Amino acid sequence: MKPFREFPLSASSLLSGDFDGDGNQDLAVLSYFNSVGVMWGRGDGSFEEVKLLNDPNGGIAFVIENPLAIGVGRVNSDSIDDLVIVQKDRWSFVAPGNKDRAFGRTGAVGSGGASPFQGHQAEAVTLADFDGDGKSDIALASSGGVFFVMGNGSETSVRASEFNIMALAAGDLNKDGIPDLVSANPGYLLFGHRGDVSVLIGTKGGQFRPAVQYLAGVSPNSVSIGDFNNDGKPDMNVANRGSRDMSVLFGRGDGTFEPAINYPLEMTPDSLTVGDFNNSGGTDLAVLDKEKNTVRIFLNPYRTSLPRRGDLTNNGEIQVDDVVLALRIAVEMTSPTPAELWAGDVNRNQRVGVEDAVQILQVIVGGRPPWE
């Protein structure tokens, strides 16, 4: 998987949003310099240099103390994305975006008093109207729990993982109009846990069903939601720091997902975010590598790289060559490429076997693909 563009950036995480209302996706950056910054998007897949929120020369200036995580959503009534900034041992606050690119700052979010994260490391935050009252709610992760600060001021929590949580994302995964929640849980390799991704399906009133775990790569530490294969169903994309790859889990539209397909990267992905960075209507990715201090932009990566099911040779047709390749992978027990696994695993059991080759052959003989 080749990136469209690569540029230097010293940061620990990034998220996308339109913070000035110009129609171009920007990047919000949690900087190493005890601050938060924004890279304004140009709409062609490129970005301006980062402007720190506590830098008067950047047009914005207010104090940020020990930021731990950032989230993106619409907290006020305008159509411009806002930033939520989580500070160590303090309540998070909102920095509303506006057209002149000069972020404001609202008061603390929550009931006041001591932060629920005192003694814990708040790692992630995301926003959605989880309880359906028309107000944005804030979900913050610490250890294996997710704490909710509702738009009406109430607070609640839910358990997402037995291990630590490094990232959160919200979206309607089963198309019932209620936001659902996913988390990336790196696990602890020393204790034999490679990490996983949790899916919590939302119900009325801001409640959630018990978490369901899915395997991705090793030590997943970032997750985003988007429609990567253009089928109208939300998918998950996961950055796996331990295995130095990305996983895509295609959604079935009912809140469940296909097994992960892992794509090797020549980088260590620490954070990723989804957006249409070149205004093409596609789902693009921005991936951060903290070790190399770089960001790579991938334009519409899966829609252009995944073949049709059954088309292992990726030539646009299902032919005998696809059966031969499926049999070779199955008999010789060789490792298929991510595209071959996607195309050849017609039974969707995370491998290419003889039974897959038989089904592909039946399609060639004249049958309708049972997987379509």
Phi, psi and omega in degrees: 000116185260135179284154175283322183207151177224137179213156183286144176198126176261103185201170178249338176199164179210153178218156181253154176179163176258096189269354177235005174070023181267002179089354178258140178284129177255171176242124171268137190234129169272108190272158173287348186268039177054041182204179176235141181226173179226137171252112184285127182283144178264352179086005180238015183092001178244167186219153173286167178295153185295138174246122182278141182291337178259023179251111180302331180288344178273001179090359180220140183204110167204165187281131172237125185250113175051062179293136181251327185203157176230150176224159183234136176183187178244103184271323179264192190268001180274183184257020182250137181292146180243163178252138168249128185242124179263128179250153181295129177057025178220160174291149177287162176224164184257134173247095184292135175282158176206171190293335181270008176065020177251097183299139169271191176210127175263179178286183181295148178265129178121190186276353182093179180079207184289145177286144176291354183261004177299127183087358179231166179253105177289118188255338188205155177211143174213162185233144173188166175270080187290330183258003172071026180262008179086003180243143180289135176250157183242127176250128182234136184256138173212128186054234180259006183254158175239123180258136182246129170250105185284157180298338178270004177097348180283163183225146178206179180208164179210152179267126180252332185205153173279353182240189182286156178244131180251342182205151176230151172211148182237145178184163179271094188280336182243012172059040176255006179083002181246128181296140174250170186229140173232150179224147174259123187240103186296335182073193181224104182298328180297335179257015176081015180248116185277354182095165180198184177239133179257140176241124178242113181278126181283148175235179184297146176080015178079021177263166182224147170288162178303147183294141174245131184261143176233142175280142172237234172268205180267129179057061176294131184228009175203145182212142176223157180245135177189166178266093189275339181246015170060039177252008179080006181244134181294137178243168175245140171238133189233135173265127183246104183292320185294323182257002176054051178210175174242145177244138170245130176243109184283132183281149177266355179089358180243014181094358176250167188224153172291160174301152184294143168249124186259133180245115179298146178232148175269051181193169175254103185285123180253330181207144176218157178212157186248143175183166174265088191280341179244015176055041180260355184089359180268174178254108185258167180231141167243126185236129182258135173243106183292327184294320181264357181054052179224159171235134176246136178256123177248119182269118174048052195293320187274327182293335180262350185246346182267129177279176174290149175303132181092342183263074184295328181277353174056047177249011176093353181223153175266115187227178180300326179302328179289323177295316181299316181293320178297317179295320180298316179296318183290315186284315182278351179055041176275160181275119178286156171292164177305320179292320178294322178295316179299314184285323186273338182275067183288338176276352175058052176239020173070029172201163175254113183239178179300323180296329175293316178300322179296317180294323178295320178298320179298325177294319180296320181296332178146005180271160177277137180302119182291345182268000180251000000 
